[in-house]
mmCIF file of C-alpha atoms and ligand atoms in Angstrom:
data_model
loop_
_atom_site.group_PDB
_atom_site.id
_atom_site.type_symbol
_atom_site.label_atom_id
_atom_site.label_comp_id
_atom_site.label_asym_id
_atom_site.label_seq_id
_atom_site.Cartn_x
_atom_site.Cartn_y
_atom_site.Cartn_z
ATOM 1 C CA MET A 1 11.255 3.236 17.333
ATOM 2 C CA PRO A 2 9.782 0.463 15.214
ATOM 3 C CA ALA A 3 12.092 -1.317 12.713
ATOM 4 C CA SER A 4 12.621 0.834 9.729
ATOM 5 C CA LEU A 5 10.340 0.136 6.744
ATOM 6 C CA CYS A 6 12.733 1.929 4.444
ATOM 7 C CA GLY A 7 14.288 0.122 1.580
ATOM 8 C CA THR A 8 13.505 -1.735 -1.595
ATOM 9 C CA TRP A 9 11.262 -4.784 -1.339
ATOM 10 C CA GLU A 10 10.123 -7.491 -3.681
ATOM 11 C CA ILE A 11 6.876 -9.314 -3.359
ATOM 12 C CA LEU A 12 6.914 -12.916 -2.116
ATOM 13 C CA ASN A 13 3.266 -13.740 -1.849
ATOM 14 C CA SER A 14 -0.159 -12.145 -1.864
ATOM 15 C CA THR A 15 -3.545 -13.408 -0.786
ATOM 16 C CA ASN A 16 -7.013 -12.123 -1.765
ATOM 17 C CA LEU A 17 -5.701 -9.294 -4.079
ATOM 18 C CA GLU A 18 -8.662 -10.340 -6.225
ATOM 19 C CA GLY A 19 -11.193 -9.736 -3.495
ATOM 20 C CA TYR A 20 -9.624 -6.357 -2.627
ATOM 21 C CA MET A 21 -9.699 -5.302 -6.262
ATOM 22 C CA ILE A 22 -13.372 -6.337 -6.570
ATOM 23 C CA ALA A 23 -14.170 -4.262 -3.460
ATOM 24 C CA LEU A 24 -12.460 -1.305 -5.255
ATOM 25 C CA GLY A 25 -14.599 -1.934 -8.274
ATOM 26 C CA ILE A 26 -11.669 -2.803 -10.666
ATOM 27 C CA GLY A 27 -12.968 -4.497 -13.769
ATOM 28 C CA SER A 28 -11.966 -8.110 -14.652
ATOM 29 C CA SER A 29 -9.510 -7.370 -17.470
ATOM 30 C CA MET A 30 -7.548 -4.966 -15.300
ATOM 31 C CA ARG A 31 -7.678 -7.421 -12.368
ATOM 32 C CA LYS A 32 -6.210 -10.155 -14.600
ATOM 33 C CA ILE A 33 -3.265 -7.845 -15.462
ATOM 34 C CA ALA A 34 -2.752 -6.710 -11.876
ATOM 35 C CA LEU A 35 -2.693 -10.270 -10.528
ATOM 36 C CA LYS A 36 0.229 -11.249 -12.786
ATOM 37 C CA LEU A 37 2.442 -8.345 -11.797
ATOM 38 C CA LYS A 38 5.486 -8.729 -9.649
ATOM 39 C CA GLN A 39 5.310 -5.689 -7.337
ATOM 40 C CA HIS A 40 8.142 -3.919 -5.686
ATOM 41 C CA LYS A 41 7.786 -1.444 -2.839
ATOM 42 C CA VAL A 42 10.296 1.377 -2.310
ATOM 43 C CA ILE A 43 9.905 3.163 0.973
ATOM 44 C CA GLU A 44 11.950 6.226 1.642
ATOM 45 C CA GLN A 45 12.100 8.720 4.446
ATOM 46 C CA VAL A 46 13.665 12.218 4.355
ATOM 47 C CA ASN A 47 13.350 14.060 7.606
ATOM 48 C CA ASP A 48 9.612 13.683 8.547
ATOM 49 C CA LYS A 49 8.482 13.024 4.995
ATOM 50 C CA TYR A 50 7.858 9.418 3.710
ATOM 51 C CA VAL A 51 7.534 8.226 0.082
ATOM 52 C CA ILE A 52 5.967 4.970 -0.659
ATOM 53 C CA LYS A 53 6.304 3.686 -4.296
ATOM 54 C CA THR A 54 4.585 0.555 -5.675
ATOM 55 C CA LEU A 55 6.447 -0.360 -8.828
ATOM 56 C CA SER A 56 5.668 -2.778 -11.586
ATOM 57 C CA THR A 57 6.400 -3.243 -15.278
ATOM 58 C CA PHE A 58 2.806 -2.171 -16.093
ATOM 59 C CA ARG A 59 2.195 0.764 -13.870
ATOM 60 C CA ASN A 60 3.642 2.522 -10.834
ATOM 61 C CA TYR A 61 1.874 4.251 -7.865
ATOM 62 C CA ALA A 62 3.583 6.667 -5.530
ATOM 63 C CA PHE A 63 2.723 9.218 -2.935
ATOM 64 C CA SER A 64 4.334 11.113 -0.040
ATOM 65 C CA PHE A 65 3.072 12.115 3.337
ATOM 66 C CA ARG A 66 3.988 13.088 6.856
ATOM 67 C CA VAL A 67 2.884 10.821 9.712
ATOM 68 C CA ASP A 68 -0.039 12.300 11.761
ATOM 69 C CA GLU A 69 -0.956 14.879 9.023
ATOM 70 C CA GLU A 70 -3.953 14.268 6.892
ATOM 71 C CA PHE A 71 -3.389 14.578 3.151
ATOM 72 C CA ASP A 72 -5.301 14.392 -0.134
ATOM 73 C CA GLU A 73 -4.670 11.125 -1.871
ATOM 74 C CA HIS A 74 -5.625 10.431 -5.456
ATOM 75 C CA THR A 75 -5.270 6.716 -6.188
ATOM 76 C CA LYS A 76 -4.211 7.444 -9.795
ATOM 77 C CA GLY A 77 -3.883 4.273 -11.850
ATOM 78 C CA LEU A 78 -5.436 2.159 -9.132
ATOM 79 C CA ASP A 79 -9.120 2.856 -8.604
ATOM 80 C CA ASN A 80 -8.701 6.630 -9.402
ATOM 81 C CA ARG A 81 -10.541 7.842 -6.334
ATOM 82 C CA ASN A 82 -9.841 10.801 -3.963
ATOM 83 C CA CYS A 83 -9.352 10.083 -0.293
ATOM 84 C CA LYS A 84 -8.518 12.004 2.803
ATOM 85 C CA SER A 85 -5.725 9.871 4.112
ATOM 86 C CA LEU A 86 -3.992 9.758 7.404
ATOM 87 C CA VAL A 87 -0.913 7.718 8.380
ATOM 88 C CA THR A 88 -0.069 7.019 12.051
ATOM 89 C CA TRP A 89 2.068 4.645 14.041
ATOM 90 C CA LYS A 90 0.077 2.018 16.059
ATOM 91 C CA GLY A 91 2.867 0.190 17.936
ATOM 92 C CA ASN A 92 5.181 -1.149 15.314
ATOM 93 C CA ARG A 93 2.605 -0.828 12.544
ATOM 94 C CA MET A 94 2.405 2.109 10.099
ATOM 95 C CA VAL A 95 -1.309 2.391 9.529
ATOM 96 C CA CYS A 96 -3.229 4.406 7.003
ATOM 97 C CA ILE A 97 -6.965 5.220 7.010
ATOM 98 C CA GLN A 98 -8.229 6.222 3.544
ATOM 99 C CA ASN A 99 -11.501 8.090 4.059
ATOM 100 C CA GLY A 100 -13.526 8.509 0.919
ATOM 101 C CA GLU A 101 -16.247 6.965 -1.151
ATOM 102 C CA LYS A 102 -15.154 3.421 -0.105
ATOM 103 C CA LYS A 103 -15.982 2.475 3.459
ATOM 104 C CA ASN A 104 -13.566 0.889 5.876
ATOM 105 C CA ARG A 105 -10.566 1.394 3.598
ATOM 106 C CA GLY A 106 -6.929 1.532 4.481
ATOM 107 C CA TRP A 107 -3.647 -0.402 4.905
ATOM 108 C CA ALA A 108 -1.000 -1.324 7.392
ATOM 109 C CA HIS A 109 2.752 -1.945 6.962
ATOM 110 C CA TRP A 110 5.047 -3.649 9.532
ATOM 111 C CA ILE A 111 8.266 -5.653 9.702
ATOM 112 C CA GLU A 112 8.075 -9.229 10.887
ATOM 113 C CA ASP A 113 10.931 -11.789 10.516
ATOM 114 C CA ASP A 114 12.827 -9.295 8.423
ATOM 115 C CA LYS A 115 10.047 -9.199 5.909
ATOM 116 C CA LEU A 116 7.865 -6.221 4.979
ATOM 117 C CA HIS A 117 4.140 -7.087 5.603
ATOM 118 C CA LEU A 118 1.193 -5.248 4.107
ATOM 119 C CA GLU A 119 -2.543 -5.566 4.728
ATOM 120 C CA LEU A 120 -4.720 -3.710 2.254
ATOM 121 C CA TYR A 121 -8.417 -3.589 3.197
ATOM 122 C CA CYS A 122 -11.572 -2.170 1.749
ATOM 123 C CA GLU A 123 -15.231 -2.814 2.548
ATOM 124 C CA GLY A 124 -14.614 -6.166 4.320
ATOM 125 C CA GLN A 125 -11.952 -7.498 1.893
ATOM 126 C CA THR A 126 -8.367 -7.848 3.104
ATOM 127 C CA CYS A 127 -5.363 -8.527 0.779
ATOM 128 C CA LYS A 128 -2.213 -9.654 2.593
ATOM 129 C CA GLN A 129 1.208 -9.270 1.039
ATOM 130 C CA VAL A 130 4.722 -10.153 2.098
ATOM 131 C CA PHE A 131 7.865 -8.688 0.669
ATOM 132 C CA LYS A 132 11.529 -9.646 1.010
ATOM 133 C CA ARG A 133 14.240 -6.998 1.225
ATOM 134 C CA VAL A 134 16.366 -6.615 -1.962
ATOM 135 C CA ALA A 135 18.137 -3.382 -1.066
HETATM 136 C C1 ECB B 1 0.998 -0.072 -8.938
HETATM 137 C C2 ECB B 1 1.071 -1.561 -9.229
HETATM 138 C C3 ECB B 1 -0.209 -2.207 -9.382
HETATM 139 C C4 ECB B 1 -0.948 -1.700 -10.578
HETATM 140 C C5 ECB B 1 -2.224 -2.420 -10.750
HETATM 141 C C6 ECB B 1 -3.014 -1.791 -11.851
HETATM 142 C C7 ECB B 1 -4.371 -1.866 -11.937
HETATM 143 C C8 ECB B 1 -5.231 -2.464 -10.886
HETATM 144 C C9 ECB B 1 -5.991 -1.332 -10.116
HETATM 145 C C10 ECB B 1 -6.174 -1.378 -8.861
HETATM 146 C C11 ECB B 1 -5.532 -2.433 -8.063
HETATM 147 C C12 ECB B 1 -5.505 -2.171 -6.635
HETATM 148 C C13 ECB B 1 -4.440 -2.534 -5.931
HETATM 149 C C14 ECB B 1 -3.269 -3.162 -6.517
HETATM 150 C C15 ECB B 1 -2.383 -3.563 -5.471
HETATM 151 C C16 ECB B 1 -1.424 -2.855 -4.899
HETATM 152 C C17 ECB B 1 -1.117 -1.469 -5.453
HETATM 153 C C18 ECB B 1 -0.841 -0.457 -4.324
HETATM 154 C C19 ECB B 1 -1.474 -0.746 -3.025
HETATM 155 C C20 ECB B 1 -1.264 0.358 -2.095
HETATM 156 O O1 ECB B 1 -2.007 1.308 -1.981
HETATM 157 O O2 ECB B 1 -0.233 0.278 -1.311
HETATM 158 C C21 ECB B 1 -0.027 1.140 -0.213
HETATM 159 C C22 ECB B 1 0.766 0.652 0.794
HETATM 160 O O3 ECB B 1 2.064 0.293 0.378
HETATM 161 C C23 ECB B 1 0.690 2.440 -0.704
HETATM 162 O O4 ECB B 1 -0.128 3.044 -1.637
#
């Protein structure tokens, strides 16, 4: 079993969030707001169901899923698209493919040096984020 992703995490650093948001078609005023936010991740697991919450003072984004089971994702408050999403484990990485209008879109979470790592990618742009555990 990979190290548990569950817990409450606070962002330490982020690279190329701007490029990722441009790839998603987010307008410049919204990008400016988003770049200033201090994001928290809350990852919970109850039986075989996961919940991932991205929290900020401006807006929150949350969804739940089962690993290996495709689900309908609506990225409400982000780019507001509909995706057919699928989360699987690839070694110690929890990876999600978000099939939809945007090509080559998804993310991966993993633990490294007790930190939560996240890669968000879309149409050739990758944003990398690292979070420290706060609870
Ligand atoms: C929810 C906090 C950010 C709100 C930003 C508001 C507007 C900007 C619109 C789109 C920005 C695109 C991405 C922002 C960066 C991260 C948000 C969630 C990324 C994500 O999908 O994380 C995955 C993996 O943890 C779970 O959804």
